[in-house]
PDB file of C-alpha atoms in Angstrom:
ATOM      1  CA  MET A   1     113.562 135.228  83.430  1.00  0.00           C
ATOM      2  CA  ILE A   2     116.242 137.580  84.631  1.00  0.00           C
ATOM      3  CA  ASP A   3     114.445 140.520  83.011  1.00  0.00           C
ATOM      4  CA  THR A   4     111.807 140.343  85.755  1.00  0.00           C
ATOM      5  CA  ILE A   5     114.321 141.312  88.455  1.00  0.00           C
ATOM      6  CA  TYR A   6     117.086 143.076  86.516  1.00  0.00           C
ATOM      7  CA  ASP A   7     116.705 146.571  85.127  1.00  0.00           C
ATOM      8  CA  PRO A   8     119.749 147.426  82.968  1.00  0.00           C
ATOM      9  CA  ASP A   9     118.570 151.061  82.819  1.00  0.00           C
ATOM     10  CA  PHE A  10     118.603 151.501  86.588  1.00  0.00           C
ATOM     11  CA  PRO A  11     119.373 153.946  88.144  1.00  0.00           C
ATOM     12  CA  PRO A  12     117.179 156.520  86.368  1.00  0.00           C
ATOM     13  CA  THR A  13     119.987 159.120  86.555  1.00  0.00           C
ATOM     14  CA  GLU A  14     123.686 159.015  87.298  1.00  0.00           C
ATOM     15  CA  PRO A  15     124.811 159.596  90.892  1.00  0.00           C
ATOM     16  CA  THR A  16     125.413 163.288  91.528  1.00  0.00           C
ATOM     17  CA  SER A  17     128.373 162.736  93.868  1.00  0.00           C
ATOM     18  CA  GLU A  18     131.334 160.374  93.978  1.00  0.00           C
ATOM     19  CA  PRO A  19     131.571 158.853  97.455  1.00  0.00           C
ATOM     20  CA  ALA A  20     134.256 156.261  97.983  1.00  0.00           C
ATOM     21  CA  VAL A  21     133.037 152.667  97.858  1.00  0.00           C
ATOM     22  CA  SER A  22     134.813 149.741  99.508  1.00  0.00           C
ATOM     23  CA  ILE A  23     133.950 146.261  98.254  1.00  0.00           C
ATOM     24  CA  VAL A  24     134.710 143.462 100.711  1.00  0.00           C
ATOM     25  CA  LEU A  25     135.374 140.263  98.777  1.00  0.00           C
ATOM     26  CA  PRO A  26     136.393 137.128 100.733  1.00  0.00           C
ATOM     27  CA  THR A  27     137.842 134.241  98.729  1.00  0.00           C
ATOM     28  CA  HIS A  28     139.086 130.750  99.473  1.00  0.00           C
ATOM     29  CA  GLN A  29     141.290 129.121  96.821  1.00  0.00           C
ATOM     30  CA  ARG A  30     139.051 129.877  93.845  1.00  0.00           C
ATOM     31  CA  ALA A  31     141.284 131.989  91.648  1.00  0.00           C
ATOM     32  CA  ALA A  32     139.340 131.381  88.432  1.00  0.00           C
ATOM     33  CA  LYS A  33     136.047 132.564  89.892  1.00  0.00           C
ATOM     34  CA  LEU A  34     137.750 135.427  91.692  1.00  0.00           C
ATOM     35  CA  SER A  35     139.214 136.559  88.373  1.00  0.00           C
ATOM     36  CA  ALA A  36     135.710 136.804  86.859  1.00  0.00           C
ATOM     37  CA  ALA A  37     134.464 138.780  89.853  1.00  0.00           C
ATOM     38  CA  LEU A  38     137.369 141.236  89.781  1.00  0.00           C
ATOM     39  CA  THR A  39     137.066 141.691  86.012  1.00  0.00           C
ATOM     40  CA  ALA A  40     133.394 142.610  86.398  1.00  0.00           C
ATOM     41  CA  ILE A  41     134.207 145.062  89.197  1.00  0.00           C
ATOM     42  CA  ALA A  42     136.921 146.677  87.080  1.00  0.00           C
ATOM     43  CA  ASP A  43     134.316 147.121  84.328  1.00  0.00           C
ATOM     44  CA  GLN A  44     131.837 148.998  86.525  1.00  0.00           C
ATOM     45  CA  GLU A  45     130.359 152.302  85.369  1.00  0.00           C
ATOM     46  CA  TYR A  46     131.145 153.717  88.813  1.00  0.00           C
ATOM     47  CA  GLN A  47     134.887 153.871  89.401  1.00  0.00           C
ATOM     48  CA  ASN A  48     135.612 155.440  92.809  1.00  0.00           C
ATOM     49  CA  VAL A  49     136.124 152.069  94.420  1.00  0.00           C
ATOM     50  CA  GLU A  50     138.597 149.945  96.336  1.00  0.00           C
ATOM     51  CA  VAL A  51     138.333 146.159  96.428  1.00  0.00           C
ATOM     52  CA  ILE A  52     139.425 144.518  99.660  1.00  0.00           C
ATOM     53  CA  VAL A  53     140.152 140.881  98.872  1.00  0.00           C
ATOM     54  CA  VAL A  54     140.406 138.800 102.037  1.00  0.00           C
ATOM     55  CA  TYR A  55     142.105 135.587 100.950  1.00  0.00           C
ATOM     56  CA  THR A  56     143.395 132.382 102.484  1.00  0.00           C
ATOM     57  CA  PRO A  57     146.931 131.247 101.579  1.00  0.00           C
ATOM     58  CA  ASP A  58     146.975 130.147  97.947  1.00  0.00           C
ATOM     59  CA  THR A  59     149.649 130.647  95.276  1.00  0.00           C
ATOM     60  CA  HIS A  60     147.199 131.061  92.375  1.00  0.00           C
ATOM     61  CA  THR A  61     145.188 133.690  94.272  1.00  0.00           C
ATOM     62  CA  GLU A  62     148.318 135.600  95.241  1.00  0.00           C
ATOM     63  CA  ARG A  63     149.534 135.703  91.629  1.00  0.00           C
ATOM     64  CA  LEU A  64     146.108 136.843  90.445  1.00  0.00           C
ATOM     65  CA  LEU A  65     145.978 139.665  92.979  1.00  0.00           C
ATOM     66  CA  GLU A  66     149.464 140.780  91.998  1.00  0.00           C
ATOM     67  CA  TRP A  67     148.426 140.839  88.330  1.00  0.00           C
ATOM     68  CA  PHE A  68     145.325 142.946  88.975  1.00  0.00           C
ATOM     69  CA  SER A  69     147.340 145.357  91.106  1.00  0.00           C
ATOM     70  CA  ASP A  70     150.160 145.696  88.553  1.00  0.00           C
ATOM     71  CA  GLU A  71     148.341 145.470  85.221  1.00  0.00           C
ATOM     72  CA  THR A  72     144.954 147.136  85.816  1.00  0.00           C
ATOM     73  CA  SER A  73     143.713 150.385  87.298  1.00  0.00           C
ATOM     74  CA  LEU A  74     141.614 148.537  89.871  1.00  0.00           C
ATOM     75  CA  ASN A  75     142.504 149.518  93.430  1.00  0.00           C
ATOM     76  CA  VAL A  76     143.004 146.103  95.061  1.00  0.00           C
ATOM     77  CA  VAL A  77     143.798 145.809  98.763  1.00  0.00           C
ATOM     78  CA  SER A  78     144.945 142.289  99.681  1.00  0.00           C
ATOM     79  CA  VAL A  79     144.313 141.015 103.230  1.00  0.00           C
ATOM     80  CA  LEU A  80     145.662 137.600 104.224  1.00  0.00           C
ATOM     81  CA  GLN A  81     143.390 135.431 106.404  1.00  0.00           C
ATOM     82  CA  THR A  82     145.067 132.595 108.297  1.00  0.00           C
ATOM     83  CA  ASP A  83     142.191 131.435 110.505  1.00  0.00           C
ATOM     84  CA  GLY A  84     138.440 131.660 110.870  1.00  0.00           C
ATOM     85  CA  GLY A  85     135.667 131.304 108.298  1.00  0.00           C
ATOM     86  CA  MET A  86     133.560 133.595 106.137  1.00  0.00           C
ATOM     87  CA  PRO A  87     132.185 135.793 108.987  1.00  0.00           C
ATOM     88  CA  HIS A  88     135.729 136.447 110.198  1.00  0.00           C
ATOM     89  CA  ALA A  89     136.812 137.258 106.640  1.00  0.00           C
ATOM     90  CA  ARG A  90     134.032 139.820 106.290  1.00  0.00           C
ATOM     91  CA  ASN A  91     134.978 141.378 109.621  1.00  0.00           C
ATOM     92  CA  MET A  92     138.581 141.677 108.463  1.00  0.00           C
ATOM     93  CA  GLY A  93     137.447 143.314 105.227  1.00  0.00           C
ATOM     94  CA  ILE A  94     135.157 145.774 107.005  1.00  0.00           C
ATOM     95  CA  GLU A  95     137.967 146.740 109.368  1.00  0.00           C
ATOM     96  CA  SER A  96     140.214 147.460 106.368  1.00  0.00           C
ATOM     97  CA  ALA A  97     137.603 149.478 104.472  1.00  0.00           C
ATOM     98  CA  SER A  98     138.097 153.220 104.023  1.00  0.00           C
ATOM     99  CA  GLY A  99     135.059 154.028 101.866  1.00  0.00           C
ATOM    100  CA  ASP A 100     131.875 155.928 102.636  1.00  0.00           C
ATOM    101  CA  PHE A 101     129.915 152.787 101.766  1.00  0.00           C
ATOM    102  CA  VAL A 102     130.922 149.174 102.362  1.00  0.00           C
ATOM    103  CA  VAL A 103     129.673 146.611  99.832  1.00  0.00           C
ATOM    104  CA  LEU A 104     129.693 142.882 100.531  1.00  0.00           C
ATOM    105  CA  THR A 105     129.828 140.249  97.806  1.00  0.00           C
ATOM    106  CA  ASP A 106     131.272 136.798  97.137  1.00  0.00           C
ATOM    107  CA  ASP A 107     134.102 135.549  94.944  1.00  0.00           C
ATOM    108  CA  ASP A 108     131.688 133.572  92.764  1.00  0.00           C
ATOM    109  CA  CYS A 109     129.424 136.544  91.992  1.00  0.00           C
ATOM    110  CA  VAL A 110     129.657 138.618  88.814  1.00  0.00           C
ATOM    111  CA  PRO A 111     127.937 142.024  89.075  1.00  0.00           C
ATOM    112  CA  PRO A 112     126.518 143.848  86.024  1.00  0.00           C
ATOM    113  CA  GLN A 113     128.046 147.172  85.015  1.00  0.00           C
ATOM    114  CA  ASN A 114     125.373 149.316  86.693  1.00  0.00           C
ATOM    115  CA  TRP A 115     125.683 147.592  90.073  1.00  0.00           C
ATOM    116  CA  LEU A 116     127.708 150.219  91.954  1.00  0.00           C
ATOM    117  CA  SER A 117     125.961 153.139  90.223  1.00  0.00           C
ATOM    118  CA  ALA A 118     122.646 151.702  91.401  1.00  0.00           C
ATOM    119  CA  ILE A 119     123.895 151.360  94.979  1.00  0.00           C
ATOM    120  CA  VAL A 120     125.333 154.875  95.174  1.00  0.00           C
ATOM    121  CA  TRP A 121     122.273 156.462  93.533  1.00  0.00           C
ATOM    122  CA  THR A 122     119.951 154.740  96.000  1.00  0.00           C
ATOM    123  CA  PHE A 123     121.945 155.927  98.995  1.00  0.00           C
ATOM    124  CA  GLU A 124     121.762 159.446  97.571  1.00  0.00           C
ATOM    125  CA  ASN A 125     118.008 159.380  97.019  1.00  0.00           C
ATOM    126  CA  LYS A 126     116.652 157.223  99.848  1.00  0.00           C
ATOM    127  CA  ASP A 127     117.064 157.650 103.601  1.00  0.00           C
ATOM    128  CA  VAL A 128     118.346 154.131 104.217  1.00  0.00           C
ATOM    129  CA  VAL A 129     121.265 152.488 105.984  1.00  0.00           C
ATOM    130  CA  SER A 130     121.654 149.577 103.573  1.00  0.00           C
ATOM    131  CA  VAL A 131     121.051 148.907  99.878  1.00  0.00           C
ATOM    132  CA  GLY A 132     121.083 145.630  98.031  1.00  0.00           C
ATOM    133  CA  GLY A 133     119.481 143.107  95.767  1.00  0.00           C
ATOM    134  CA  ILE A 134     119.529 139.402  95.242  1.00  0.00           C
ATOM    135  CA  ASP A 135     122.023 137.016  93.741  1.00  0.00           C
ATOM    136  CA  TYR A 136     120.815 135.123  90.710  1.00  0.00           C
ATOM    137  CA  PRO A 137     122.140 132.085  88.836  1.00  0.00           C
ATOM    138  CA  HIS A 138     124.514 133.132  86.080  1.00  0.00           C
ATOM    139  CA  PRO A 139     123.058 132.551  82.577  1.00  0.00           C
ATOM    140  CA  SER A 140     125.741 129.955  81.916  1.00  0.00           C
ATOM    141  CA  VAL A 141     124.215 127.641  84.549  1.00  0.00           C
ATOM    142  CA  LYS A 142     120.527 128.371  84.043  1.00  0.00           C
ATOM    143  CA  HIS A 143     120.003 125.144  82.103  1.00  0.00           C
ATOM    144  CA  ARG A 144     120.616 123.052  85.208  1.00  0.00           C
ATOM    145  CA  LEU A 145     117.549 121.880  87.101  1.00  0.00           C
ATOM    146  CA  ALA A 146     118.861 122.959  90.511  1.00  0.00           C
ATOM    147  CA  ALA A 147     119.558 126.419  89.143  1.00  0.00           C
ATOM    148  CA  ARG A 148     116.028 126.657  87.738  1.00  0.00           C
ATOM    149  CA  VAL A 149     114.610 125.767  91.158  1.00  0.00           C
ATOM    150  CA  ASP A 150     116.772 128.488  92.700  1.00  0.00           C
ATOM    151  CA  ILE A 151     115.572 130.971  90.059  1.00  0.00           C
ATOM    152  CA  GLU A 152     111.938 130.382  90.978  1.00  0.00           C
ATOM    153  CA  ARG A 153     112.760 130.902  94.642  1.00  0.00           C
ATOM    154  CA  LYS A 154     114.518 134.186  93.872  1.00  0.00           C
ATOM    155  CA  ARG A 155     111.643 135.367  91.677  1.00  0.00           C
ATOM    156  CA  ARG A 156     109.407 135.415  94.743  1.00  0.00           C
ATOM    157  CA  ASN A 157     111.420 138.278  96.223  1.00  0.00           C
ATOM    158  CA  GLN A 158     110.438 141.920  95.997  1.00  0.00           C
ATOM    159  CA  ILE A 159     109.212 143.501  92.787  1.00  0.00           C
ATOM    160  CA  PRO A 160     110.516 147.088  92.537  1.00  0.00           C
ATOM    161  CA  ASP A 161     108.178 150.080  92.853  1.00  0.00           C
ATOM    162  CA  GLU A 162     107.784 152.619  90.063  1.00  0.00           C
ATOM    163  CA  ASP A 163     111.132 154.260  90.755  1.00  0.00           C
ATOM    164  CA  GLY A 164     112.859 150.878  90.834  1.00  0.00           C
ATOM    165  CA  VAL A 165     113.355 150.701  94.610  1.00  0.00           C
ATOM    166  CA  VAL A 166     111.508 149.016  97.452  1.00  0.00           C
ATOM    167  CA  VAL A 167     112.188 150.540 100.884  1.00  0.00           C
ATOM    168  CA  GLY A 168     111.338 148.617 104.023  1.00  0.00           C
ATOM    169  CA  GLY A 169     112.714 146.991 107.105  1.00  0.00           C
ATOM    170  CA  TYR A 170     113.871 143.489 107.863  1.00  0.00           C
ATOM    171  CA  ASN A 171     110.824 142.179 106.008  1.00  0.00           C
ATOM    172  CA  LEU A 172     112.754 142.599 102.744  1.00  0.00           C
ATOM    173  CA  ARG A 173     113.988 139.026 102.354  1.00  0.00           C
ATOM    174  CA  THR A 174     116.637 139.785  99.776  1.00  0.00           C
ATOM    175  CA  PHE A 175     119.995 140.262 101.347  1.00  0.00           C
ATOM    176  CA  GLY A 176     122.710 137.807 102.159  1.00  0.00           C
ATOM    177  CA  GLY A 177     126.368 138.617 101.885  1.00  0.00           C
ATOM    178  CA  SER A 178     126.581 138.533  98.116  1.00  0.00           C
ATOM    179  CA  ASN A 179     124.842 141.780  97.161  1.00  0.00           C
ATOM    180  CA  VAL A 180     124.433 144.294  99.959  1.00  0.00           C
ATOM    181  CA  ALA A 181     125.959 147.660 100.870  1.00  0.00           C
ATOM    182  CA  TYR A 182     126.030 149.557 104.155  1.00  0.00           C
ATOM    183  CA  ASP A 183     126.642 153.139 105.186  1.00  0.00           C
ATOM    184  CA  ALA A 184     130.135 152.868 106.688  1.00  0.00           C
ATOM    185  CA  THR A 185     129.221 155.113 109.629  1.00  0.00           C
ATOM    186  CA  VAL A 186     127.362 152.197 111.233  1.00  0.00           C
ATOM    187  CA  PHE A 187     130.662 150.372 111.691  1.00  0.00           C
ATOM    188  CA  GLU A 188     132.406 153.462 113.032  1.00  0.00           C
ATOM    189  CA  GLN A 189     129.615 154.457 115.432  1.00  0.00           C
ATOM    190  CA  HIS A 190     128.271 151.067 116.527  1.00  0.00           C
ATOM    191  CA  GLY A 191     131.141 148.659 115.893  1.00  0.00           C
ATOM    192  CA  VAL A 192     128.834 146.080 114.340  1.00  0.00           C
ATOM    193  CA  ARG A 193     130.595 142.878 113.314  1.00  0.00           C
ATOM    194  CA  HIS A 194     129.513 139.488 112.022  1.00  0.00           C
ATOM    195  CA  ASP A 195     129.097 136.837 114.692  1.00  0.00           C
ATOM    196  CA  GLU A 196     131.915 134.430 113.948  1.00  0.00           C
ATOM    197  CA  VAL A 197     129.632 131.417 113.793  1.00  0.00           C
ATOM    198  CA  GLN A 198     129.383 129.678 110.427  1.00  0.00           C
ATOM    199  CA  ASN A 199     125.690 129.329 109.628  1.00  0.00           C
ATOM    200  CA  ARG A 200     123.299 130.574 106.961  1.00  0.00           C
ATOM    201  CA  GLU A 201     121.468 132.961 109.326  1.00  0.00           C
ATOM    202  CA  ASN A 202     124.600 134.982 110.042  1.00  0.00           C
ATOM    203  CA  ASP A 203     124.108 137.578 107.307  1.00  0.00           C
ATOM    204  CA  GLY A 204     120.471 138.185 108.182  1.00  0.00           C
ATOM    205  CA  LEU A 205     121.219 138.667 111.875  1.00  0.00           C
ATOM    206  CA  PHE A 206     124.035 141.058 110.958  1.00  0.00           C
ATOM    207  CA  GLN A 207     121.709 143.241 108.903  1.00  0.00           C
ATOM    208  CA  LYS A 208     118.910 143.064 111.468  1.00  0.00           C
ATOM    209  CA  ARG A 209     121.278 144.310 114.165  1.00  0.00           C
ATOM    210  CA  ILE A 210     122.249 147.287 111.991  1.00  0.00           C
ATOM    211  CA  LEU A 211     118.616 148.174 111.289  1.00  0.00           C
ATOM    212  CA  GLU A 212     117.752 147.983 114.984  1.00  0.00           C
ATOM    213  CA  LEU A 213     120.726 150.070 116.104  1.00  0.00           C
ATOM    214  CA  THR A 214     120.239 152.833 113.548  1.00  0.00           C
ATOM    215  CA  GLY A 215     116.454 152.905 113.379  1.00  0.00           C
ATOM    216  CA  LYS A 216     116.730 153.205 109.614  1.00  0.00           C
ATOM    217  CA  GLN A 217     115.427 151.070 106.792  1.00  0.00           C
ATOM    218  CA  THR A 218     116.923 149.141 103.906  1.00  0.00           C
ATOM    219  CA  ALA A 219     116.352 149.403 100.156  1.00  0.00           C
ATOM    220  CA  TYR A 220     115.957 146.716  97.518  1.00  0.00           C
ATOM    221  CA  ILE A 221     117.197 147.529  94.003  1.00  0.00           C
ATOM    222  CA  PRO A 222     116.546 145.640  90.744  1.00  0.00           C
ATOM    223  CA  VAL A 223     120.212 144.844  90.148  1.00  0.00           C
ATOM    224  CA  PRO A 224     121.280 141.291  91.060  1.00  0.00           C
ATOM    225  CA  THR A 225     124.736 139.827  91.175  1.00  0.00           C
ATOM    226  CA  LEU A 226     125.109 136.747  88.965  1.00  0.00           C
ATOM    227  CA  HIS A 227     126.127 133.632  90.853  1.00  0.00           C
ATOM    228  CA  THR A 228     128.585 131.296  89.122  1.00  0.00           C
ATOM    229  CA  ARG A 229     128.473 128.585  91.759  1.00  0.00           C
ATOM    230  CA  ASP A 230     128.027 124.979  90.695  1.00  0.00           C
ATOM    231  CA  TYR A 231     124.323 124.289  91.092  1.00  0.00           C
ATOM    232  CA  THR A 232     123.496 120.804  92.332  1.00  0.00           C
ATOM    233  CA  PHE A 233     120.556 119.655  94.422  1.00  0.00           C
ATOM    234  CA  ARG A 234     122.904 118.366  97.084  1.00  0.00           C
ATOM    235  CA  GLY A 235     124.675 121.711  97.284  1.00  0.00           C
ATOM    236  CA  MET A 236     121.426 123.679  97.259  1.00  0.00           C
ATOM    237  CA  LEU A 237     119.862 121.567 100.008  1.00  0.00           C
ATOM    238  CA  SER A 238     123.034 121.795 102.074  1.00  0.00           C
ATOM    239  CA  GLN A 239     123.057 125.592 101.775  1.00  0.00           C
ATOM    240  CA  ARG A 240     119.353 126.011 102.516  1.00  0.00           C
ATOM    241  CA  PHE A 241     118.998 123.598 105.418  1.00  0.00           C
ATOM    242  CA  SER A 242     122.392 123.201 107.067  1.00  0.00           C
TER     243      SER A 242
END
């Protein structure tokens, strides 16, 4: 089913420039999943990137971050979070970002190799303030019933146009905090931050505020991140209706 929303040949051409990309990646005591996410980021086709890992105190996470910094070429910036939840973590990451584009994702998401190339190419070729796609159950969990239900829900999102991109406003129902990028100038010029209230509408309100302030649109791309979370009906219902 993933072939209906994932185009491994996107973008149609390589990006013509090499803007700096900052990936904001909050994590909370999930070193094993974080390792998979960082490995996938290190394996990206597009390499001009820094990864800002906002982490809560955890020995395993600290050792993992040290290993990636010492043993790989990945530019990892570690930011310790001692209070607050996910919105606060994302704010901390955005404040630490130095890139031209700021990408948000989660520690249990594994992006395909063309993920960053697709984001940068779309910013180059579309007059938009944000670019993103959906998150999709990782193939390793697709056999679970709850994951299959989630797949069908995700399949009802946008189908790309001929060039692989759908451009629109807040009506594009695709973006949470697991697969979305923003032009960093919106943070510098408007000081937009996540409301530090832990609820599932937070990400949507954050993006809506950016679209309203800039008067620009957003773009959907056919490149999902693969979610490795543990799919259960209880967890899915809690996430959707809490």
